[in-house]
Amino acid sequence: MSLTTEQLDFQNAIREFCARDCATREQREALLDPEEEDQSSVLYGRLAELGWLGVAIPETYGGSGGTYVEQTILFEELWRGMAPVKALGPTTTVAGCYKRFGSEEQKHHALAAIAAGEIMSISISEPGAGSDVAAIACSAKPVSGGWVLNGQKTWCSYAHRAGRILLVGRTSRDENAHAGLTIFEVSSDSEGVETRRIATLGGREVNDIFFTDCFVPTENVVGEVGRGFPQIMAGLDGERLVGAAVAIGLGQRALDDTIAYVKERKQFGKSIGTFQALRHRIADLATELECARLLTYEVAGRLERDPGPATTRMTSMAKIKSSEIAKQIALEGMQMMGGYGYACEYDMESHVRHSLVLPIYAGTNEIQREIVSRSLGLR
């Protein structure tokens, strides 16, 4: 789809922001918060001041009133610019949940806080429940005035920085394993909440969270009690769109860095970018990335005007295509750069590390293929 003049201006503004504020590794490292690999409070605050953190939040709730398309532009350009604001991903997913299912009071206080710069996290996965959401066991027992949570969650992005966590807990269990799930808003400083960071190949952005007799007031239920599963499913299209936008941004940056390197690097008396073997590989990668970008922006437009089963299928397709081409570009970029691609002096090794998880996050690509195949009547 074509971008409007205003959307192109927005895209250029983000590019200029990244070029000015975080273009070099030295700039990015100087901005990082202590003990963080990819998060800067300073840069996150600047995005809030510009109104970009609330780009897809309605003006009524303190946002800019933009659409999924503007949100996609934001993620693509920030990740292309390697801006250290990775907490924006889970926070945006939380914002989508509040927009759909939050009460008016919850929307006013949570969405306004997100637009102003508060980080939030969503907690679904457990040690025994990843793709199989029906296996969620973290319990929520009713008590006077609210609920008491007990159990463990895992792979919770930026929960260690979040002011609030949206948690999916089990409030009842019957023959239908998908029933009896409920979404709760939990303050991260609540008594009975313990967060432990998990070291990964890409850094330490994910966490285990342990809940021990954690009390949650009744008014902190988001949506309907027992209706958590369909609410989660309704929000996954937005999460996959974020994943696709992140992937095309990362993929574009890896491609940009590869092209810059092969133009400069000389072997056998000429630039290696003149070698047909490399030129054609890069041409193929650029073509596949553009296909992923066109699909992702088409999905962004459809989610705004026509959400439904057909759009869900396309969202899964966009997540598959974008994440896999981003990983391919990073790996091939490393190969074309040789030893320099493997060296920490260059950004390519970072592109590789961060691209490897893209087919796993926001729903594994195996699950996305299940969604696509089932939508085609293959069961």
mmCIF file of C-alpha atoms in Angstrom:
data_model
loop_
_atom_site.group_PDB
_atom_site.id
_atom_site.type_symbol
_atom_site.label_atom_id
_atom_site.label_comp_id
_atom_site.label_asym_id
_atom_site.label_seq_id
_atom_site.Cartn_x
_atom_site.Cartn_y
_atom_site.Cartn_z
ATOM 1 C CA MET A 1 0.000 0.000 0.000
ATOM 2 C CA SER A 2 1.078 3.605 -0.560
ATOM 3 C CA LEU A 3 1.889 5.911 2.332
ATOM 4 C CA THR A 4 0.250 9.318 2.573
ATOM 5 C CA THR A 5 2.284 12.522 2.612
ATOM 6 C CA GLU A 6 1.806 12.763 6.373
ATOM 7 C CA GLN A 7 2.942 9.167 6.864
ATOM 8 C CA LEU A 8 6.032 9.733 4.724
ATOM 9 C CA ASP A 9 6.830 12.837 6.777
ATOM 10 C CA PHE A 10 6.474 10.735 9.942
ATOM 11 C CA GLN A 11 8.800 8.095 8.490
ATOM 12 C CA ASN A 12 11.415 10.713 7.613
ATOM 13 C CA ALA A 13 11.138 12.292 11.058
ATOM 14 C CA ILE A 14 11.932 8.958 12.744
ATOM 15 C CA ARG A 15 14.877 8.360 10.399
ATOM 16 C CA GLU A 16 16.265 11.800 11.171
ATOM 17 C CA PHE A 17 15.757 11.192 14.895
ATOM 18 C CA CYS A 18 17.721 7.925 14.773
ATOM 19 C CA ALA A 19 20.433 9.413 12.569
ATOM 20 C CA ARG A 20 20.904 12.264 15.017
ATOM 21 C CA ASP A 21 20.494 10.517 18.369
ATOM 22 C CA CYS A 22 21.626 6.889 18.004
ATOM 23 C CA ALA A 23 23.374 6.374 14.673
ATOM 24 C CA THR A 24 26.666 5.097 16.065
ATOM 25 C CA ARG A 25 27.495 2.357 18.521
ATOM 26 C CA GLU A 26 29.156 4.945 20.747
ATOM 27 C CA GLN A 27 25.968 7.015 20.881
ATOM 28 C CA ARG A 28 23.832 4.004 21.697
ATOM 29 C CA GLU A 29 26.137 2.705 24.420
ATOM 30 C CA ALA A 30 26.263 6.155 26.039
ATOM 31 C CA LEU A 31 22.456 6.211 26.187
ATOM 32 C CA LEU A 32 21.917 2.776 27.716
ATOM 33 C CA ASP A 33 20.538 2.403 31.223
ATOM 34 C CA PRO A 34 22.742 0.525 33.723
ATOM 35 C CA GLU A 35 22.634 -3.262 33.245
ATOM 36 C CA GLU A 36 20.605 -2.929 30.029
ATOM 37 C CA GLU A 37 21.672 -3.985 26.544
ATOM 38 C CA ASP A 38 18.843 -2.448 24.524
ATOM 39 C CA GLN A 39 16.913 0.057 26.615
ATOM 40 C CA SER A 40 17.493 3.760 27.202
ATOM 41 C CA SER A 41 15.271 5.799 29.513
ATOM 42 C CA VAL A 42 16.622 8.974 27.940
ATOM 43 C CA LEU A 43 15.671 7.962 24.406
ATOM 44 C CA TYR A 44 12.358 6.469 25.548
ATOM 45 C CA GLY A 45 11.539 9.780 27.223
ATOM 46 C CA ARG A 46 12.295 11.689 24.042
ATOM 47 C CA LEU A 47 9.900 9.436 22.127
ATOM 48 C CA ALA A 48 7.225 10.183 24.735
ATOM 49 C CA GLU A 49 7.812 13.936 24.404
ATOM 50 C CA LEU A 50 7.398 13.649 20.637
ATOM 51 C CA GLY A 51 4.103 11.796 21.119
ATOM 52 C CA TRP A 52 5.390 8.702 19.351
ATOM 53 C CA LEU A 53 4.881 6.221 22.184
ATOM 54 C CA GLY A 54 1.156 6.872 21.935
ATOM 55 C CA VAL A 55 1.056 6.912 18.140
ATOM 56 C CA ALA A 56 -1.777 4.337 17.961
ATOM 57 C CA ILE A 57 -3.500 5.340 21.202
ATOM 58 C CA PRO A 58 -6.695 7.419 20.821
ATOM 59 C CA GLU A 59 -6.410 11.097 21.701
ATOM 60 C CA THR A 60 -9.121 10.589 24.335
ATOM 61 C CA TYR A 61 -6.628 8.532 26.332
ATOM 62 C CA GLY A 62 -3.594 10.740 25.842
ATOM 63 C CA GLY A 63 -2.302 9.359 22.554
ATOM 64 C CA SER A 64 -1.802 10.738 19.066
ATOM 65 C CA GLY A 65 -4.770 8.952 17.500
ATOM 66 C CA GLY A 66 -2.821 7.222 14.739
ATOM 67 C CA THR A 67 -3.467 3.874 13.082
ATOM 68 C CA TYR A 68 -1.730 0.527 12.776
ATOM 69 C CA VAL A 69 0.075 1.910 9.725
ATOM 70 C CA GLU A 70 1.739 4.699 11.720
ATOM 71 C CA GLN A 71 2.565 2.158 14.420
ATOM 72 C CA THR A 72 4.196 -0.093 11.809
ATOM 73 C CA ILE A 73 6.228 2.821 10.452
ATOM 74 C CA LEU A 74 7.429 3.595 13.970
ATOM 75 C CA PHE A 75 8.614 0.064 14.680
ATOM 76 C CA GLU A 76 10.241 -0.445 11.304
ATOM 77 C CA GLU A 77 12.217 2.791 11.484
ATOM 78 C CA LEU A 78 13.244 2.504 15.143
ATOM 79 C CA TRP A 79 14.570 -1.013 14.590
ATOM 80 C CA ARG A 80 16.236 -0.002 11.337
ATOM 81 C CA GLY A 81 17.901 2.818 13.270
ATOM 82 C CA MET A 82 18.905 0.397 16.090
ATOM 83 C CA ALA A 83 17.271 2.700 18.646
ATOM 84 C CA PRO A 84 17.705 1.156 22.130
ATOM 85 C CA VAL A 85 14.013 1.239 23.049
ATOM 86 C CA LYS A 86 13.159 -2.459 22.879
ATOM 87 C CA ALA A 87 10.656 -2.244 25.752
ATOM 88 C CA LEU A 88 8.313 -0.536 23.291
ATOM 89 C CA GLY A 89 7.335 -3.933 21.824
ATOM 90 C CA PRO A 90 5.691 -5.538 24.871
ATOM 91 C CA THR A 91 4.327 -2.165 25.983
ATOM 92 C CA THR A 92 2.520 -1.755 22.662
ATOM 93 C CA THR A 93 1.013 -5.236 22.999
ATOM 94 C CA VAL A 94 -0.281 -4.285 26.458
ATOM 95 C CA ALA A 95 -1.748 -1.059 25.046
ATOM 96 C CA GLY A 96 -3.666 -3.073 22.451
ATOM 97 C CA CYS A 97 -5.188 -5.249 25.174
ATOM 98 C CA TYR A 98 -6.341 -2.240 27.185
ATOM 99 C CA LYS A 99 -7.808 -0.618 24.056
ATOM 100 C CA ARG A 100 -9.919 -3.695 23.307
ATOM 101 C CA PHE A 101 -10.941 -4.931 26.726
ATOM 102 C CA GLY A 102 -10.109 -2.392 29.407
ATOM 103 C CA SER A 103 -12.763 -0.454 31.292
ATOM 104 C CA GLU A 104 -12.927 3.278 30.692
ATOM 105 C CA GLU A 105 -11.083 3.886 33.942
ATOM 106 C CA GLN A 106 -8.373 1.357 33.012
ATOM 107 C CA LYS A 107 -7.978 2.913 29.567
ATOM 108 C CA HIS A 108 -7.633 6.413 30.959
ATOM 109 C CA HIS A 109 -4.962 5.572 33.510
ATOM 110 C CA ALA A 110 -3.025 2.851 31.632
ATOM 111 C CA LEU A 111 -3.029 4.201 28.075
ATOM 112 C CA ALA A 112 -2.150 7.699 29.235
ATOM 113 C CA ALA A 113 0.728 6.240 31.261
ATOM 114 C CA ILE A 114 2.011 4.320 28.223
ATOM 115 C CA ALA A 115 1.884 7.432 26.040
ATOM 116 C CA ALA A 116 3.795 9.323 28.753
ATOM 117 C CA GLY A 117 6.577 6.727 28.860
ATOM 118 C CA GLU A 118 5.639 3.975 31.329
ATOM 119 C CA ILE A 119 6.897 0.518 30.360
ATOM 120 C CA MET A 120 4.466 -2.386 30.691
ATOM 121 C CA SER A 121 4.759 -6.129 30.144
ATOM 122 C CA ILE A 122 2.458 -8.997 29.251
ATOM 123 C CA SER A 123 2.759 -12.393 30.918
ATOM 124 C CA ILE A 124 1.236 -15.420 29.178
ATOM 125 C CA SER A 125 3.848 -18.186 28.848
ATOM 126 C CA GLU A 126 4.715 -20.591 31.654
ATOM 127 C CA PRO A 127 7.331 -23.356 31.945
ATOM 128 C CA GLY A 128 4.644 -25.829 30.852
ATOM 129 C CA ALA A 129 2.553 -23.517 28.661
ATOM 130 C CA GLY A 130 4.067 -21.809 25.637
ATOM 131 C CA SER A 131 2.239 -22.269 22.353
ATOM 132 C CA ASP A 132 -0.343 -24.338 24.261
ATOM 133 C CA VAL A 133 -2.160 -21.518 26.056
ATOM 134 C CA ALA A 134 -4.762 -23.961 27.351
ATOM 135 C CA ALA A 135 -2.066 -25.472 29.590
ATOM 136 C CA ILE A 136 -1.782 -22.297 31.696
ATOM 137 C CA ALA A 137 -1.711 -23.299 35.367
ATOM 138 C CA CYS A 138 -0.888 -20.072 37.249
ATOM 139 C CA SER A 139 -3.883 -19.916 39.575
ATOM 140 C CA ALA A 140 -6.128 -17.043 40.585
ATOM 141 C CA LYS A 141 -8.372 -17.867 43.528
ATOM 142 C CA PRO A 142 -11.274 -15.589 44.514
ATOM 143 C CA VAL A 143 -11.082 -13.948 47.938
ATOM 144 C CA SER A 144 -12.895 -11.034 49.531
ATOM 145 C CA GLY A 145 -12.283 -7.956 47.388
ATOM 146 C CA GLY A 146 -10.273 -9.655 44.686
ATOM 147 C CA TRP A 147 -8.058 -12.587 43.744
ATOM 148 C CA VAL A 148 -4.892 -14.281 44.989
ATOM 149 C CA LEU A 149 -2.308 -15.347 42.417
ATOM 150 C CA ASN A 150 0.112 -18.257 42.751
ATOM 151 C CA GLY A 151 2.409 -19.706 40.102
ATOM 152 C CA GLN A 152 5.224 -18.969 37.685
ATOM 153 C CA LYS A 153 5.375 -17.117 34.393
ATOM 154 C CA THR A 154 8.322 -17.046 32.005
ATOM 155 C CA TRP A 155 9.724 -15.267 28.911
ATOM 156 C CA CYS A 156 8.135 -11.992 30.019
ATOM 157 C CA SER A 157 9.811 -9.216 28.052
ATOM 158 C CA TYR A 158 10.913 -6.216 30.147
ATOM 159 C CA ALA A 159 8.898 -7.286 33.186
ATOM 160 C CA HIS A 160 11.896 -6.164 35.281
ATOM 161 C CA ARG A 161 11.302 -2.598 34.042
ATOM 162 C CA ALA A 162 7.523 -2.621 33.891
ATOM 163 C CA GLY A 163 5.292 -0.594 36.166
ATOM 164 C CA ARG A 164 2.417 -2.941 35.416
ATOM 165 C CA ILE A 165 2.129 -6.488 34.120
ATOM 166 C CA LEU A 166 -0.884 -7.975 32.337
ATOM 167 C CA LEU A 167 -1.041 -11.552 33.530
ATOM 168 C CA VAL A 168 -3.173 -14.406 32.231
ATOM 169 C CA GLY A 169 -4.213 -16.624 35.116
ATOM 170 C CA ARG A 170 -6.520 -19.596 35.577
ATOM 171 C CA THR A 171 -9.658 -18.716 37.503
ATOM 172 C CA SER A 172 -11.452 -22.021 36.909
ATOM 173 C CA ARG A 173 -10.954 -25.383 35.247
ATOM 174 C CA ASP A 174 -13.504 -27.545 33.453
ATOM 175 C CA GLU A 175 -13.697 -29.878 30.444
ATOM 176 C CA ASN A 176 -12.929 -27.018 28.074
ATOM 177 C CA ALA A 177 -9.265 -26.264 28.847
ATOM 178 C CA HIS A 178 -9.474 -22.922 27.038
ATOM 179 C CA ALA A 179 -12.182 -21.702 29.385
ATOM 180 C CA GLY A 180 -11.473 -20.327 32.824
ATOM 181 C CA LEU A 181 -8.629 -17.958 31.909
ATOM 182 C CA THR A 182 -8.704 -14.319 33.014
ATOM 183 C CA ILE A 183 -6.467 -11.297 32.405
ATOM 184 C CA PHE A 184 -5.320 -9.321 35.445
ATOM 185 C CA GLU A 185 -3.438 -6.061 35.831
ATOM 186 C CA VAL A 186 -0.699 -6.554 38.452
ATOM 187 C CA SER A 187 1.530 -3.792 39.789
ATOM 188 C CA SER A 188 5.125 -4.960 39.567
ATOM 189 C CA ASP A 189 5.828 -3.797 43.116
ATOM 190 C CA SER A 190 2.932 -5.805 44.588
ATOM 191 C CA GLU A 191 3.722 -8.007 47.560
ATOM 192 C CA GLY A 192 4.278 -11.577 46.423
ATOM 193 C CA VAL A 193 5.802 -10.699 43.014
ATOM 194 C CA GLU A 194 9.401 -11.724 42.304
ATOM 195 C CA THR A 195 11.068 -11.075 38.941
ATOM 196 C CA ARG A 196 14.265 -12.797 37.789
ATOM 197 C CA ARG A 197 16.035 -11.910 34.547
ATOM 198 C CA ILE A 198 16.944 -14.651 32.066
ATOM 199 C CA ALA A 199 20.245 -14.429 30.187
ATOM 200 C CA THR A 200 19.821 -15.165 26.469
ATOM 201 C CA LEU A 201 21.838 -14.933 23.259
ATOM 202 C CA GLY A 202 20.238 -11.560 22.571
ATOM 203 C CA GLY A 203 20.614 -10.081 26.048
ATOM 204 C CA ARG A 204 18.584 -10.099 29.271
ATOM 205 C CA GLU A 205 15.277 -8.594 28.269
ATOM 206 C CA VAL A 206 13.103 -11.568 29.297
ATOM 207 C CA ASN A 207 12.166 -12.698 32.795
ATOM 208 C CA ASP A 208 10.735 -15.361 35.020
ATOM 209 C CA ILE A 209 8.041 -14.025 37.354
ATOM 210 C CA PHE A 210 7.007 -15.841 40.536
ATOM 211 C CA PHE A 211 3.687 -15.086 42.235
ATOM 212 C CA THR A 212 3.261 -16.129 45.862
ATOM 213 C CA ASP A 213 -0.088 -15.265 47.468
ATOM 214 C CA CYS A 214 -0.188 -12.059 45.435
ATOM 215 C CA PHE A 215 -3.426 -10.153 46.018
ATOM 216 C CA VAL A 216 -5.070 -8.422 43.040
ATOM 217 C CA PRO A 217 -8.166 -6.219 43.568
ATOM 218 C CA THR A 218 -11.371 -7.033 41.715
ATOM 219 C CA GLU A 219 -11.134 -3.825 39.679
ATOM 220 C CA ASN A 220 -7.833 -5.047 38.202
ATOM 221 C CA VAL A 221 -9.546 -7.679 36.074
ATOM 222 C CA VAL A 222 -9.145 -6.640 32.428
ATOM 223 C CA GLY A 223 -12.129 -7.741 30.366
ATOM 224 C CA GLU A 224 -14.386 -10.549 31.549
ATOM 225 C CA VAL A 225 -13.620 -13.214 34.134
ATOM 226 C CA GLY A 226 -13.183 -16.566 32.381
ATOM 227 C CA ARG A 227 -12.962 -14.970 28.912
ATOM 228 C CA GLY A 228 -9.199 -14.534 28.842
ATOM 229 C CA PHE A 229 -8.550 -17.020 26.026
ATOM 230 C CA PRO A 230 -10.666 -15.338 23.320
ATOM 231 C CA GLN A 231 -9.358 -11.976 24.516
ATOM 232 C CA ILE A 232 -5.763 -13.180 24.081
ATOM 233 C CA MET A 233 -6.546 -14.569 20.636
ATOM 234 C CA ALA A 234 -8.151 -11.283 19.584
ATOM 235 C CA GLY A 235 -4.983 -9.394 20.497
ATOM 236 C CA LEU A 236 -2.466 -11.662 18.801
ATOM 237 C CA ASP A 237 -2.907 -10.093 15.363
ATOM 238 C CA GLY A 238 -1.579 -6.827 16.751
ATOM 239 C CA GLU A 239 1.360 -8.571 18.424
ATOM 240 C CA ARG A 240 2.258 -10.387 15.191
ATOM 241 C CA LEU A 241 2.104 -7.122 13.289
ATOM 242 C CA VAL A 242 4.600 -5.614 15.733
ATOM 243 C CA GLY A 243 6.823 -8.669 15.225
ATOM 244 C CA ALA A 244 6.652 -8.295 11.451
ATOM 245 C CA ALA A 245 7.445 -4.575 11.596
ATOM 246 C CA VAL A 246 10.418 -5.202 13.910
ATOM 247 C CA ALA A 247 11.681 -7.877 11.518
ATOM 248 C CA ILE A 248 11.558 -5.727 8.397
ATOM 249 C CA GLY A 249 13.303 -2.922 10.259
ATOM 250 C CA LEU A 250 16.070 -5.225 11.483
ATOM 251 C CA GLY A 251 16.287 -6.904 8.087
ATOM 252 C CA GLN A 252 16.608 -3.566 6.316
ATOM 253 C CA ARG A 253 19.392 -2.452 8.664
ATOM 254 C CA ALA A 254 21.282 -5.731 8.119
ATOM 255 C CA LEU A 255 20.875 -5.292 4.360
ATOM 256 C CA ASP A 256 22.022 -1.649 4.531
ATOM 257 C CA ASP A 257 25.119 -2.670 6.489
ATOM 258 C CA THR A 258 25.887 -5.495 4.069
ATOM 259 C CA ILE A 259 25.629 -3.221 1.034
ATOM 260 C CA ALA A 260 27.802 -0.557 2.668
ATOM 261 C CA TYR A 261 30.458 -3.158 3.450
ATOM 262 C CA VAL A 262 30.611 -4.821 0.024
ATOM 263 C CA LYS A 263 30.901 -1.426 -1.649
ATOM 264 C CA GLU A 264 33.904 -0.531 0.505
ATOM 265 C CA ARG A 265 35.707 -3.870 0.848
ATOM 266 C CA LYS A 266 38.243 -4.572 -1.919
ATOM 267 C CA GLN A 267 39.682 -7.919 -2.938
ATOM 268 C CA PHE A 268 41.561 -8.858 -6.085
ATOM 269 C CA GLY A 269 41.827 -5.179 -6.958
ATOM 270 C CA LYS A 270 38.128 -4.230 -6.884
ATOM 271 C CA SER A 271 35.111 -3.842 -4.646
ATOM 272 C CA ILE A 272 33.573 -7.200 -3.717
ATOM 273 C CA GLY A 273 30.183 -5.656 -4.445
ATOM 274 C CA THR A 274 31.066 -5.917 -8.133
ATOM 275 C CA PHE A 275 31.264 -9.715 -7.906
ATOM 276 C CA GLN A 276 28.193 -11.222 -9.510
ATOM 277 C CA ALA A 277 27.918 -13.917 -6.834
ATOM 278 C CA LEU A 278 27.377 -11.247 -4.178
ATOM 279 C CA ARG A 279 25.370 -8.792 -6.281
ATOM 280 C CA HIS A 280 22.786 -11.407 -7.162
ATOM 281 C CA ARG A 281 22.500 -12.680 -3.579
ATOM 282 C CA ILE A 282 21.888 -9.143 -2.375
ATOM 283 C CA ALA A 283 19.349 -8.543 -5.149
ATOM 284 C CA ASP A 284 17.418 -11.637 -4.064
ATOM 285 C CA LEU A 285 17.480 -10.611 -0.410
ATOM 286 C CA ALA A 286 16.288 -7.087 -1.258
ATOM 287 C CA THR A 287 13.441 -8.514 -3.344
ATOM 288 C CA GLU A 288 12.270 -10.857 -0.588
ATOM 289 C CA LEU A 289 12.477 -8.093 2.008
ATOM 290 C CA GLU A 290 10.351 -5.793 -0.126
ATOM 291 C CA CYS A 291 7.745 -8.550 -0.493
ATOM 292 C CA ALA A 292 7.667 -8.875 3.305
ATOM 293 C CA ARG A 293 7.323 -5.107 3.703
ATOM 294 C CA LEU A 294 4.428 -4.853 1.242
ATOM 295 C CA LEU A 295 2.618 -7.717 2.988
ATOM 296 C CA THR A 296 3.196 -6.195 6.428
ATOM 297 C CA TYR A 297 1.817 -2.782 5.461
ATOM 298 C CA GLU A 298 -1.150 -4.380 3.719
ATOM 299 C CA VAL A 299 -1.889 -6.236 6.958
ATOM 300 C CA ALA A 300 -1.576 -2.987 8.947
ATOM 301 C CA GLY A 301 -4.210 -1.371 6.746
ATOM 302 C CA ARG A 302 -6.523 -4.374 6.913
ATOM 303 C CA LEU A 303 -6.323 -4.603 10.700
ATOM 304 C CA GLU A 304 -7.567 -1.038 10.833
ATOM 305 C CA ARG A 305 -10.477 -1.395 8.418
ATOM 306 C CA ASP A 306 -11.364 -5.103 8.253
ATOM 307 C CA PRO A 307 -10.174 -7.294 11.161
ATOM 308 C CA GLY A 308 -11.330 -10.880 10.849
ATOM 309 C CA PRO A 309 -10.272 -14.420 9.865
ATOM 310 C CA ALA A 310 -8.858 -13.418 6.471
ATOM 311 C CA THR A 311 -6.766 -10.679 8.069
ATOM 312 C CA THR A 312 -5.582 -13.060 10.801
ATOM 313 C CA ARG A 313 -4.290 -15.415 8.109
ATOM 314 C CA MET A 314 -2.408 -12.573 6.431
ATOM 315 C CA THR A 315 -0.990 -11.397 9.762
ATOM 316 C CA SER A 316 0.455 -14.859 10.363
ATOM 317 C CA MET A 317 1.855 -14.848 6.815
ATOM 318 C CA ALA A 318 3.482 -11.454 7.405
ATOM 319 C CA LYS A 319 5.046 -12.636 10.661
ATOM 320 C CA ILE A 320 6.451 -15.767 8.960
ATOM 321 C CA LYS A 321 7.778 -13.964 5.905
ATOM 322 C CA SER A 322 9.286 -10.986 7.716
ATOM 323 C CA SER A 323 10.984 -12.916 10.517
ATOM 324 C CA GLU A 324 12.497 -15.510 8.223
ATOM 325 C CA ILE A 325 13.836 -13.062 5.658
ATOM 326 C CA ALA A 326 15.317 -10.898 8.422
ATOM 327 C CA LYS A 327 17.159 -13.918 9.805
ATOM 328 C CA GLN A 328 18.337 -14.907 6.325
ATOM 329 C CA ILE A 329 19.624 -11.415 5.559
ATOM 330 C CA ALA A 330 21.556 -11.250 8.834
ATOM 331 C CA LEU A 331 23.134 -14.667 8.349
ATOM 332 C CA GLU A 332 24.017 -14.018 4.711
ATOM 333 C CA GLY A 333 25.290 -10.565 5.611
ATOM 334 C CA MET A 334 27.647 -12.146 8.134
ATOM 335 C CA GLN A 335 28.834 -14.619 5.499
ATOM 336 C CA MET A 336 29.461 -11.861 2.932
ATOM 337 C CA MET A 337 31.386 -9.823 5.491
ATOM 338 C CA GLY A 338 33.538 -12.810 6.398
ATOM 339 C CA GLY A 339 35.456 -12.484 9.657
ATOM 340 C CA TYR A 340 34.358 -8.870 10.044
ATOM 341 C CA GLY A 341 30.736 -9.984 10.178
ATOM 342 C CA TYR A 342 31.624 -12.212 13.121
ATOM 343 C CA ALA A 343 33.571 -9.500 14.941
ATOM 344 C CA CYS A 344 31.890 -7.470 17.695
ATOM 345 C CA GLU A 345 33.431 -4.344 16.170
ATOM 346 C CA TYR A 346 30.652 -4.403 13.580
ATOM 347 C CA ASP A 347 26.876 -4.483 14.108
ATOM 348 C CA MET A 348 26.279 -7.579 11.979
ATOM 349 C CA GLU A 349 26.862 -9.982 14.868
ATOM 350 C CA SER A 350 24.150 -8.092 16.781
ATOM 351 C CA HIS A 351 21.792 -8.381 13.812
ATOM 352 C CA VAL A 352 22.357 -12.143 13.754
ATOM 353 C CA ARG A 353 21.783 -12.577 17.501
ATOM 354 C CA HIS A 354 18.584 -10.543 17.497
ATOM 355 C CA SER A 355 17.218 -12.043 14.280
ATOM 356 C CA LEU A 356 17.470 -15.641 15.475
ATOM 357 C CA VAL A 357 14.633 -15.226 17.968
ATOM 358 C CA LEU A 358 12.229 -13.498 15.555
ATOM 359 C CA PRO A 359 10.680 -16.769 14.272
ATOM 360 C CA ILE A 360 10.057 -17.725 17.932
ATOM 361 C CA TYR A 361 8.696 -14.536 19.539
ATOM 362 C CA ALA A 362 5.065 -13.404 19.104
ATOM 363 C CA GLY A 363 3.997 -16.969 18.394
ATOM 364 C CA THR A 364 6.405 -19.446 16.782
ATOM 365 C CA ASN A 365 6.368 -19.699 13.012
ATOM 366 C CA GLU A 366 5.264 -23.306 13.372
ATOM 367 C CA ILE A 367 2.100 -22.056 15.069
ATOM 368 C CA GLN A 368 1.697 -19.370 12.386
ATOM 369 C CA ARG A 369 1.818 -22.076 9.715
ATOM 370 C CA GLU A 370 -0.856 -23.993 11.605
ATOM 371 C CA ILE A 371 -3.066 -20.888 11.576
ATOM 372 C CA VAL A 372 -2.538 -20.369 7.842
ATOM 373 C CA SER A 373 -3.098 -24.025 6.908
ATOM 374 C CA ARG A 374 -6.234 -24.327 9.025
ATOM 375 C CA SER A 375 -7.660 -21.164 7.472
ATOM 376 C CA LEU A 376 -7.262 -22.912 4.122
ATOM 377 C CA GLY A 377 -9.363 -25.840 5.330
ATOM 378 C CA LEU A 378 -6.430 -28.159 6.068
ATOM 379 C CA ARG A 379 -6.984 -29.899 9.396
#
